[in-house]
PDB file of C-alpha atoms in Angstrom:
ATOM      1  CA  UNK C   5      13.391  12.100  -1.760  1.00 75.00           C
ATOM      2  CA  UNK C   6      16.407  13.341   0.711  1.00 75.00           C
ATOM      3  CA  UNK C   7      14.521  16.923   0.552  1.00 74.00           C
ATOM      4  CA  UNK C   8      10.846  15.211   1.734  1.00 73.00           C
ATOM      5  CA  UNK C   9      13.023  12.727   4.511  1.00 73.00           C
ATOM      6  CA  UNK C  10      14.698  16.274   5.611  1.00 69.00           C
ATOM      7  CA  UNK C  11      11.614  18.156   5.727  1.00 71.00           C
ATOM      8  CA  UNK C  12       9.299  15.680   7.218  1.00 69.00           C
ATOM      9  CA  UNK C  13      11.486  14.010   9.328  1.00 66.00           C
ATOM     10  CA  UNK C  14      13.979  16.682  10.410  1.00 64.00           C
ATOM     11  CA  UNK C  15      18.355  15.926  10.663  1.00 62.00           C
ATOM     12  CA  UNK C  16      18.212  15.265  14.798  1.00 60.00           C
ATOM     13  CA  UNK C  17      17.612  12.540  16.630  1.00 57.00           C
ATOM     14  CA  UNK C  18      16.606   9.248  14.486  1.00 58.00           C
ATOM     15  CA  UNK C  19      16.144  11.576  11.269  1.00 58.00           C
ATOM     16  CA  UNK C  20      15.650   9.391   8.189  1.00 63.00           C
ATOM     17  CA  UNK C  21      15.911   6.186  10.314  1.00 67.00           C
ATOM     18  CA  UNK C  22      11.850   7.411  10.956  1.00 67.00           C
ATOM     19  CA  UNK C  23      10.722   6.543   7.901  1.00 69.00           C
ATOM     20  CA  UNK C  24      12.042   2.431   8.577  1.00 74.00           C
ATOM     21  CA  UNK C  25      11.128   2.743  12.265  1.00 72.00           C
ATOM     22  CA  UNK C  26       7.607   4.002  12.101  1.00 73.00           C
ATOM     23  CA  UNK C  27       6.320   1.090   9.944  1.00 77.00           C
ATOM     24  CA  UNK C  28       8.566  -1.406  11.552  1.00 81.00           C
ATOM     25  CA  UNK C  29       5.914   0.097  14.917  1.00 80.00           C
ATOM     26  CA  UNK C  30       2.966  -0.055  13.255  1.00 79.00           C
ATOM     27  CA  UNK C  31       3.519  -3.592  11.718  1.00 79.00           C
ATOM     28  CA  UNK C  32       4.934  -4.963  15.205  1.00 82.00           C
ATOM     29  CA  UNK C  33       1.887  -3.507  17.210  1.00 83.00           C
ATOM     30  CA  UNK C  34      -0.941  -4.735  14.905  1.00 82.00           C
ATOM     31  CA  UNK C  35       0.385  -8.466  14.479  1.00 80.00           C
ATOM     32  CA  UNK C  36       1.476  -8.660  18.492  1.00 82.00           C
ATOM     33  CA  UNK C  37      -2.189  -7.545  19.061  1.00 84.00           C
ATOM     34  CA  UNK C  38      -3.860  -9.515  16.557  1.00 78.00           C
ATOM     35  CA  UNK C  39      -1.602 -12.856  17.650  1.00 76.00           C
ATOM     36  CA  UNK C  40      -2.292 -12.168  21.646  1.00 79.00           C
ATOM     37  CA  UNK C  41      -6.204 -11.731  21.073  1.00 81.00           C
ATOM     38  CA  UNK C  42      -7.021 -14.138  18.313  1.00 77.00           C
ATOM     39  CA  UNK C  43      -6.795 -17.837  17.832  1.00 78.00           C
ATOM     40  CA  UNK C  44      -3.216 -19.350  16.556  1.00 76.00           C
ATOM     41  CA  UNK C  45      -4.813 -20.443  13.501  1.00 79.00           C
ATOM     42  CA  UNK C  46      -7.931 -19.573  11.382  1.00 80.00           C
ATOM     43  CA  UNK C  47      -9.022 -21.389   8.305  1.00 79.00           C
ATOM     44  CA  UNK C  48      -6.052 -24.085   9.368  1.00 82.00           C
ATOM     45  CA  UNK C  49      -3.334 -21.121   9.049  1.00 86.00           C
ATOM     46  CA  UNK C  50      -1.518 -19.289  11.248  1.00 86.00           C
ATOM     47  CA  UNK C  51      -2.679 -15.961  12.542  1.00 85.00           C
ATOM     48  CA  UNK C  52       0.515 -14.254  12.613  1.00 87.00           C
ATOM     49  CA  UNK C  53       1.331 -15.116   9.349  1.00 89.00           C
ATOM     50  CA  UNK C  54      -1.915 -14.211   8.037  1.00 90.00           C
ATOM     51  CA  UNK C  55      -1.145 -10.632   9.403  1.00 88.00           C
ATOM     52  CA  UNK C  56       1.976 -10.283   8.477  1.00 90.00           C
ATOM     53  CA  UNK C  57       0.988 -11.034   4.349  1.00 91.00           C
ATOM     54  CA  UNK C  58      -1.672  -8.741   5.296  1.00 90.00           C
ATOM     55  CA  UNK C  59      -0.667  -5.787   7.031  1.00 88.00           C
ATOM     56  CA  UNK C  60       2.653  -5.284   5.292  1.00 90.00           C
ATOM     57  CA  UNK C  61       0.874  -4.769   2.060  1.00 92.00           C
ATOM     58  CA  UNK C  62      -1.886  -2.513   3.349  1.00 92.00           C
ATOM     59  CA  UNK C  63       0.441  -0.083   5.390  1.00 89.00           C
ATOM     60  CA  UNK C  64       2.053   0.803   2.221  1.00 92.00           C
ATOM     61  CA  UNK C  65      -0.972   1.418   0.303  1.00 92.00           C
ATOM     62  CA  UNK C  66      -2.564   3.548   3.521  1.00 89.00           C
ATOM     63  CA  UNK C  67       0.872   5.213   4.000  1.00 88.00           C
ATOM     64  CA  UNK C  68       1.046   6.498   0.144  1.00 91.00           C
ATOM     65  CA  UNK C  69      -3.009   7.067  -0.248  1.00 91.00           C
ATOM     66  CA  UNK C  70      -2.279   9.684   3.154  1.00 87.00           C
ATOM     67  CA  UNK C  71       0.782  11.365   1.914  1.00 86.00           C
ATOM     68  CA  UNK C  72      -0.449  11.666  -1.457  1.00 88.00           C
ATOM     69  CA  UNK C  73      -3.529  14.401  -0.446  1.00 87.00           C
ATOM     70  CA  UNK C  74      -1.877  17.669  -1.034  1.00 85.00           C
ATOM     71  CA  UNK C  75       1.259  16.911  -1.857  1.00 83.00           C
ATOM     72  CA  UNK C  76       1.976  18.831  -4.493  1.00 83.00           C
ATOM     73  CA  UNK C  77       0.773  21.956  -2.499  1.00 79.00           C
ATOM     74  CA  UNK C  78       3.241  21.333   0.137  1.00 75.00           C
ATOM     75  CA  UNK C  79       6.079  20.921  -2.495  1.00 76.00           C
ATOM     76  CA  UNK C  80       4.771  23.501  -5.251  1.00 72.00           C
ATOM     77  CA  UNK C  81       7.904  25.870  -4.556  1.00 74.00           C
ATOM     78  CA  UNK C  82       9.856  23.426  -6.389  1.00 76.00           C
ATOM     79  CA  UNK C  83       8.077  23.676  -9.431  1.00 74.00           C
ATOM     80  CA  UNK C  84       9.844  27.075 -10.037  1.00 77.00           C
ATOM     81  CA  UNK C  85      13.114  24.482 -11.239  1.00 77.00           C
ATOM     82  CA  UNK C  86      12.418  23.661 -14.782  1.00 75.00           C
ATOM     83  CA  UNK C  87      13.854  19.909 -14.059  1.00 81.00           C
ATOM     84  CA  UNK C  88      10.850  19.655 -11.103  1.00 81.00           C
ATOM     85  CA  UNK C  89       7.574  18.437 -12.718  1.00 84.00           C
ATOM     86  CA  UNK C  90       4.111  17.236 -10.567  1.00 87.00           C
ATOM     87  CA  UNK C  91       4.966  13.579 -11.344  1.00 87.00           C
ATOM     88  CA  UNK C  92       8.461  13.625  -9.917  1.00 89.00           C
ATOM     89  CA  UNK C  93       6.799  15.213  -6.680  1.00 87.00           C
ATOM     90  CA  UNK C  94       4.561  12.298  -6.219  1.00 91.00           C
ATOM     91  CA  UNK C  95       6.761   9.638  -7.508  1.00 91.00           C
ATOM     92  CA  UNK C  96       9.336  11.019  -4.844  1.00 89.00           C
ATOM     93  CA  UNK C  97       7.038  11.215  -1.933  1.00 88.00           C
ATOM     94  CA  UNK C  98       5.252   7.523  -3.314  1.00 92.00           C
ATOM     95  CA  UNK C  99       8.792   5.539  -3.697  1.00 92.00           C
ATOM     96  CA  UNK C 100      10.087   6.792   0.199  1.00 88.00           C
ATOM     97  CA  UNK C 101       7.156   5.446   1.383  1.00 88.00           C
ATOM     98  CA  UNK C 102       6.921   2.279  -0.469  1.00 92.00           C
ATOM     99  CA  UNK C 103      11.011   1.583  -0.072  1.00 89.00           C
ATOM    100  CA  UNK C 104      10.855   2.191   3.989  1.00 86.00           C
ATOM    101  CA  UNK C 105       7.387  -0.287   3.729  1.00 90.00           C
ATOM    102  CA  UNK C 106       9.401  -3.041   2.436  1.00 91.00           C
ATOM    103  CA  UNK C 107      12.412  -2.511   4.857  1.00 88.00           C
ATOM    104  CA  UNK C 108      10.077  -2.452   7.388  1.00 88.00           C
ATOM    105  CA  UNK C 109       8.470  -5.305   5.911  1.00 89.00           C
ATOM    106  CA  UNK C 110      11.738  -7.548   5.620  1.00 91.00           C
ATOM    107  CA  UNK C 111      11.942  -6.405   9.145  1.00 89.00           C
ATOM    108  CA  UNK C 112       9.625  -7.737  10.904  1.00 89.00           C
ATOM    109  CA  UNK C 113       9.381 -10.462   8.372  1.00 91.00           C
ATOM    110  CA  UNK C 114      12.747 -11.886   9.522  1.00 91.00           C
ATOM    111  CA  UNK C 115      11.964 -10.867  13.168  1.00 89.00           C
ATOM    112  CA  UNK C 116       8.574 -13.425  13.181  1.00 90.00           C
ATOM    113  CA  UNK C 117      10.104 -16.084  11.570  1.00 91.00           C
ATOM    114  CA  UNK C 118      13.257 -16.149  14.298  1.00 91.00           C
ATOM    115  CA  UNK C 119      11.162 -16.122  16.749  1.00 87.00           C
ATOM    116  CA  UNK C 120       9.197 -19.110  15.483  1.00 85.00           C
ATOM    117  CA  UNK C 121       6.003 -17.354  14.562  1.00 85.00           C
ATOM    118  CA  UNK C 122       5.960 -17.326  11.132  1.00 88.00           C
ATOM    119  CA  UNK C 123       7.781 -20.009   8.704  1.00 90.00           C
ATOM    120  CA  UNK C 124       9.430 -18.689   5.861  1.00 92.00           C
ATOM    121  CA  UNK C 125       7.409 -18.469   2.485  1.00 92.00           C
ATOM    122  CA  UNK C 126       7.454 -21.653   0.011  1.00 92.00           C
ATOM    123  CA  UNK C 127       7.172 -19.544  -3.247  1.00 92.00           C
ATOM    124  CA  UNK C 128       9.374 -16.352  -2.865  1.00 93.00           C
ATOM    125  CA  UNK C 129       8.372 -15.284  -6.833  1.00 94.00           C
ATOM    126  CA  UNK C 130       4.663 -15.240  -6.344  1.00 94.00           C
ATOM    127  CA  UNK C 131       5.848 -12.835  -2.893  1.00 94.00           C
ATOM    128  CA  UNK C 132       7.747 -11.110  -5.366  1.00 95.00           C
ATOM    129  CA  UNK C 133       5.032 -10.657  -8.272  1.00 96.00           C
ATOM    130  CA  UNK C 134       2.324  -9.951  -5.817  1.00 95.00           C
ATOM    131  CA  UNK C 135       4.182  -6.854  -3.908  1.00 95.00           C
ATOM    132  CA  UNK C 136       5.541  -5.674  -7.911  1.00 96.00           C
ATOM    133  CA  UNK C 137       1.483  -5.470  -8.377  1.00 96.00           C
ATOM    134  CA  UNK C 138       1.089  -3.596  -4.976  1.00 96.00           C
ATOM    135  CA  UNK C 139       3.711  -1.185  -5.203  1.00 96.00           C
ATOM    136  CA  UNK C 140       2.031  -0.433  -9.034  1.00 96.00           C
ATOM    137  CA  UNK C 141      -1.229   0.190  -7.597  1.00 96.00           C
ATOM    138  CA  UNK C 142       0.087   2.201  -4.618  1.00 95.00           C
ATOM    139  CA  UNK C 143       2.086   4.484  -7.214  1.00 96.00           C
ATOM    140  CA  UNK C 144      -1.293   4.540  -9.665  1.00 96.00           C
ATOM    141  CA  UNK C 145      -3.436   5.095  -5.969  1.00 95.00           C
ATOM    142  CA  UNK C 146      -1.168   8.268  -4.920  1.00 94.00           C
ATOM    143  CA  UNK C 147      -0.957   9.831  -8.658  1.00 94.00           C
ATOM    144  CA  UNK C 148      -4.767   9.760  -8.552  1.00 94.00           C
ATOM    145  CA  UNK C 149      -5.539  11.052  -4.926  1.00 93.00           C
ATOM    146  CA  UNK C 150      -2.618  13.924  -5.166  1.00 91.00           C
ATOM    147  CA  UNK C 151      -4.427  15.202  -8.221  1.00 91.00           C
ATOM    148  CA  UNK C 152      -7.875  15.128  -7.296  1.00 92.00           C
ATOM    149  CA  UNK C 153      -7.071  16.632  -3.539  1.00 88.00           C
ATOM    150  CA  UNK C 154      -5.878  19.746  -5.487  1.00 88.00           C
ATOM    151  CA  UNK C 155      -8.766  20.022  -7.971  1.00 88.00           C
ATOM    152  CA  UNK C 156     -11.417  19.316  -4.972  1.00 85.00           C
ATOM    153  CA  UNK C 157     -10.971  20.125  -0.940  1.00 83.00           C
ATOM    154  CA  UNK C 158     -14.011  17.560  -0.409  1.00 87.00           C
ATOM    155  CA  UNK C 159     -11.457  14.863  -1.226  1.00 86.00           C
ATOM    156  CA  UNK C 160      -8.757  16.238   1.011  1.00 82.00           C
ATOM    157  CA  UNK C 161     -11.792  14.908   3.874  1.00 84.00           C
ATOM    158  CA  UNK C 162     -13.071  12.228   2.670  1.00 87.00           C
ATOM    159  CA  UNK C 163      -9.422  10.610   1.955  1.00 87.00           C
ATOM    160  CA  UNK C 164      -9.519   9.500   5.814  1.00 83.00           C
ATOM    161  CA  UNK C 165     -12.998   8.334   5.901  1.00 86.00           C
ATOM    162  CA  UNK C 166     -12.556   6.357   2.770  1.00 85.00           C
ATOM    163  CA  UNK C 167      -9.615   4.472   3.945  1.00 85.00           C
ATOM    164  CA  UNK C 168     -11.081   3.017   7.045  1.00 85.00           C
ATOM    165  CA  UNK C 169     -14.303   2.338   4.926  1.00 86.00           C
ATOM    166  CA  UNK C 170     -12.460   0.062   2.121  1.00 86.00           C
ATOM    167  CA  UNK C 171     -10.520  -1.942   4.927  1.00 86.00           C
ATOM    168  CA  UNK C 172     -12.706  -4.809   4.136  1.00 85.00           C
ATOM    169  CA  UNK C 173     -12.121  -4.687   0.605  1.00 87.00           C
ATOM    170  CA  UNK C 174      -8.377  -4.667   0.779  1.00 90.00           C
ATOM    171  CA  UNK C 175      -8.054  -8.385   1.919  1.00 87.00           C
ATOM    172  CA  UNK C 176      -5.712  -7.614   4.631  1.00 87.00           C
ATOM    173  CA  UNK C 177      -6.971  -9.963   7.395  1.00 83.00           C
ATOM    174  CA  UNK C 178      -9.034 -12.129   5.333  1.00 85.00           C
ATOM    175  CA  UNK C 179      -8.773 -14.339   2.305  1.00 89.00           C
ATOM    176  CA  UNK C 180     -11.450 -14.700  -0.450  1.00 91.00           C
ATOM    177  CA  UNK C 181     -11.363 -18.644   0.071  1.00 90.00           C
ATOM    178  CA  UNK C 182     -13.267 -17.948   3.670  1.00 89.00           C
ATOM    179  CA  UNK C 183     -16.230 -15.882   1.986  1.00 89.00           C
ATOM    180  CA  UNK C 184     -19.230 -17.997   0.605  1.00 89.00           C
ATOM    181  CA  UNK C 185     -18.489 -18.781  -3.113  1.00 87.00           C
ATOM    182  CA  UNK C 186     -21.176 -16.671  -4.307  1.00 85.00           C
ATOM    183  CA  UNK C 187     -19.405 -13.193  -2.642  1.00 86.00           C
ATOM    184  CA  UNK C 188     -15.988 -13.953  -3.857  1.00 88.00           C
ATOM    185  CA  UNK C 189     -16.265 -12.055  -6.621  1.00 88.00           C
ATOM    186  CA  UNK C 190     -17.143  -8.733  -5.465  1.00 88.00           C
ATOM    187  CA  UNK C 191     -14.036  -9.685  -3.296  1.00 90.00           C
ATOM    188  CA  UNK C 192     -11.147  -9.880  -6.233  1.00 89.00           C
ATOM    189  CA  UNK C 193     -12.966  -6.404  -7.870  1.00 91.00           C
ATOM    190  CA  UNK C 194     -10.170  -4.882  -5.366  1.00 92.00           C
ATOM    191  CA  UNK C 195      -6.670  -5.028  -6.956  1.00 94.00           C
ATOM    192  CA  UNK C 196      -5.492  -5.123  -3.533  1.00 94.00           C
ATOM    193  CA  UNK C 197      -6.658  -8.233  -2.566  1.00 94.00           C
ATOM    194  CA  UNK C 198      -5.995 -10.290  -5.680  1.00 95.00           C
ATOM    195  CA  UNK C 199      -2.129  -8.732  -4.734  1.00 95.00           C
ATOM    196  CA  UNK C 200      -2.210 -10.301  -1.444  1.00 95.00           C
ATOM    197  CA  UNK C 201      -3.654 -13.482  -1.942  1.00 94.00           C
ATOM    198  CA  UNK C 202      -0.588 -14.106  -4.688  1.00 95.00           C
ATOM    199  CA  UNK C 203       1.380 -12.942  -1.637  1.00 95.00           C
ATOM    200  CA  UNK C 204      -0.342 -15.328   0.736  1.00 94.00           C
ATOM    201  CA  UNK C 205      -0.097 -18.041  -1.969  1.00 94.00           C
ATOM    202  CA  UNK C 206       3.631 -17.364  -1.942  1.00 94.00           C
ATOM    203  CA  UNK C 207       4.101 -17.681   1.861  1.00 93.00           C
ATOM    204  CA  UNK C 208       1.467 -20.391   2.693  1.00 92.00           C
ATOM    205  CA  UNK C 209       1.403 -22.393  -0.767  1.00 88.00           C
ATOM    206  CA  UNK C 210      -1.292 -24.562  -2.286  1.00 84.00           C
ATOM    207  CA  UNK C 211      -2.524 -24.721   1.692  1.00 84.00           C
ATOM    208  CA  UNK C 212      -4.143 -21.138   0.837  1.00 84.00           C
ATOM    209  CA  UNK C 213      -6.008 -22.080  -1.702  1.00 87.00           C
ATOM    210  CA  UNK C 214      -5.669 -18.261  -2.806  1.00 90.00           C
ATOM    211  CA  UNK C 215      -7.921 -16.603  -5.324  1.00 91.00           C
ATOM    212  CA  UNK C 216      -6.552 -14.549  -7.875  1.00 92.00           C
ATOM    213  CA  UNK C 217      -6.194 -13.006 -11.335  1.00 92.00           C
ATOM    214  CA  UNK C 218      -3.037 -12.443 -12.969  1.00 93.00           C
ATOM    215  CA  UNK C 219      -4.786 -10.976 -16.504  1.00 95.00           C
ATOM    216  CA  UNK C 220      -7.566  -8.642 -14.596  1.00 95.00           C
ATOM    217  CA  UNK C 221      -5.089  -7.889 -12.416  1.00 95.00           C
ATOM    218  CA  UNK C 222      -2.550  -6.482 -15.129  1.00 95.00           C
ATOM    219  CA  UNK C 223      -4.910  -4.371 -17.149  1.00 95.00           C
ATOM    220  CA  UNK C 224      -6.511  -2.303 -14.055  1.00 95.00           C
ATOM    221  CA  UNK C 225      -3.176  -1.560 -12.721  1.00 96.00           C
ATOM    222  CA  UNK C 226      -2.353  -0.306 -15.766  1.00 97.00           C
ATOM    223  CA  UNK C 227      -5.540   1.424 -16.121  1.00 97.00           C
ATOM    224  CA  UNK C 228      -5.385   3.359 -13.090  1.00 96.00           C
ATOM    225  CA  UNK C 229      -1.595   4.501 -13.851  1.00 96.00           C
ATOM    226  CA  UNK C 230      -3.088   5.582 -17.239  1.00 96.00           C
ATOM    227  CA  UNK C 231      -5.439   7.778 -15.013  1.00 96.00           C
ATOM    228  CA  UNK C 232      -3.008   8.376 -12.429  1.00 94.00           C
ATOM    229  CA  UNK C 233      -0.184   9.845 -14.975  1.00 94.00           C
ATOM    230  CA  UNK C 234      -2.647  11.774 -16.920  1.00 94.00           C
ATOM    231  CA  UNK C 235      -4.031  13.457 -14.081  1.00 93.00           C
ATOM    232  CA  UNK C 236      -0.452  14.613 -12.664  1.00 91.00           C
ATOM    233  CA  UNK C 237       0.486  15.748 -16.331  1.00 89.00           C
ATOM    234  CA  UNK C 238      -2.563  17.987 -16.694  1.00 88.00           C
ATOM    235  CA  UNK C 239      -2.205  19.428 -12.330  1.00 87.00           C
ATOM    236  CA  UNK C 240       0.045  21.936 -12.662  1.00 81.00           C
ATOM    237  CA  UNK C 241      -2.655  24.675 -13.427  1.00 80.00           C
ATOM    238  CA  UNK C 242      -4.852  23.786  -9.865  1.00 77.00           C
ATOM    239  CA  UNK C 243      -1.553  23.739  -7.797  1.00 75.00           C
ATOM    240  CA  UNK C 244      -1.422  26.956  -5.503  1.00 68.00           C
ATOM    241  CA  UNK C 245       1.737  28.056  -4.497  1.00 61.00           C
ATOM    242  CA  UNK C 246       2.051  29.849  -1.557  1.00 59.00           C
TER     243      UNK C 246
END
């Protein structure tokens, strides 16, 4: 982790402090957009709050589903250390991303609700048990991504495309509870958005009527770090090292 921070961020200037500050300016910019151009409520909830649950959760899954194309190209040199295997790689690159997420997070988090924006949550543990789901996923999400960019350049490109495309289907600025009952569904197929409505539940209460499942929820995170782990196990043979 302190060789990717070094390499990617550089020991001048703010160095490591990048990797707080540049979600903390992504996650400041979206919601002071989305709160200056959009109504102070929707659905009878407020708008800021609604992007906070929403954005927090999705920069961490966009930030690890980026850095996770190629990534054990860029680091294959360390393979040559007998302790340095593909999964500690990605599990490196994954957990700096997803720790300077939720300091951002807490952040900006703390920074709304001083301000008066944003009240704090009613039920920290289902905050809690909806981010441990996230950060599963985004872990599971990278694993998968990092192996197939190596075995296939097509999804080195299509990695961007794809993750403006499934924007809708991450739940970020909506909530199932808005859709028309028969299109929920297809709705809480995404992990992602069954993880933020427990988050939204946990922040808003029983006023956000969330829609989730706990038991679906479970076994296809745990499916895709089945696929996730076996794919980085079984790599090492497409890596190139130059």
């Amino acid at each position: 982790m302190m060789r990717e921070i070094h390499t990617r961020y550089g020991r001048e200037n703010l160095g490591f402090l990048w990797v707080l500050g540049e979600p903390v300016l992504f996650c400041t910019g979206v919601i002071i957009l989305w709160t200056a151009i959009r109504p102070s409520h929707e659905h009878g909830l407020p708008m800021t709050a609604i992007v906070v649950t929403g954005y927090i959760p999705l920069t961490m899954w966009r930030h690890c589903l980026g850095h996770s194309v190629k990534a054990f190209e860029a680091n294959g040199s360390l393979l040559f250390h007998r302790q340095v295997t593909p999964a500690s790689i990605i599990l490196a690159r994954t957990f700096l991303e997803i720790t300077g997420t939720l300091m951002a997070g807490v952040i900006v988090t703390c920074g709304t609700i001083f301000t008066g924006f944003m009240k704090p949550p009613q039920y920290y543990g289902m905050i809690y048990l909806g981010m441990a789901f996230h950060m599963l996923l985004c872990i599971a999400i990278a694993m998968i991504f990092a192996s197939l960019s190596e075995i296939s350049d097509l999804v080195e490109k299509a990695v961007g495309v794809l993750s403006y495309l499934s924007l809708p289907f991450t739940g970020a600025f909506s909530m199932v509870d808005w859709l028309p009952p028969k299109y929920r569904w297809y709705m809480m197929i995404s992990p992602s958005v069954d993880n933020i409505e427990m988050i939204r539940e946990g922040q808003f209460g029983l006023n956000a009527h969330a829609h989730y499942d706990i038991f679906y929820d479970c076994w296809i995170t745990l499916l895709l770090l089945i696929i996730g782990f076996y794919l980085t196990i079984r790599i090492r043979r497409y890596i190139l090292v130059q």
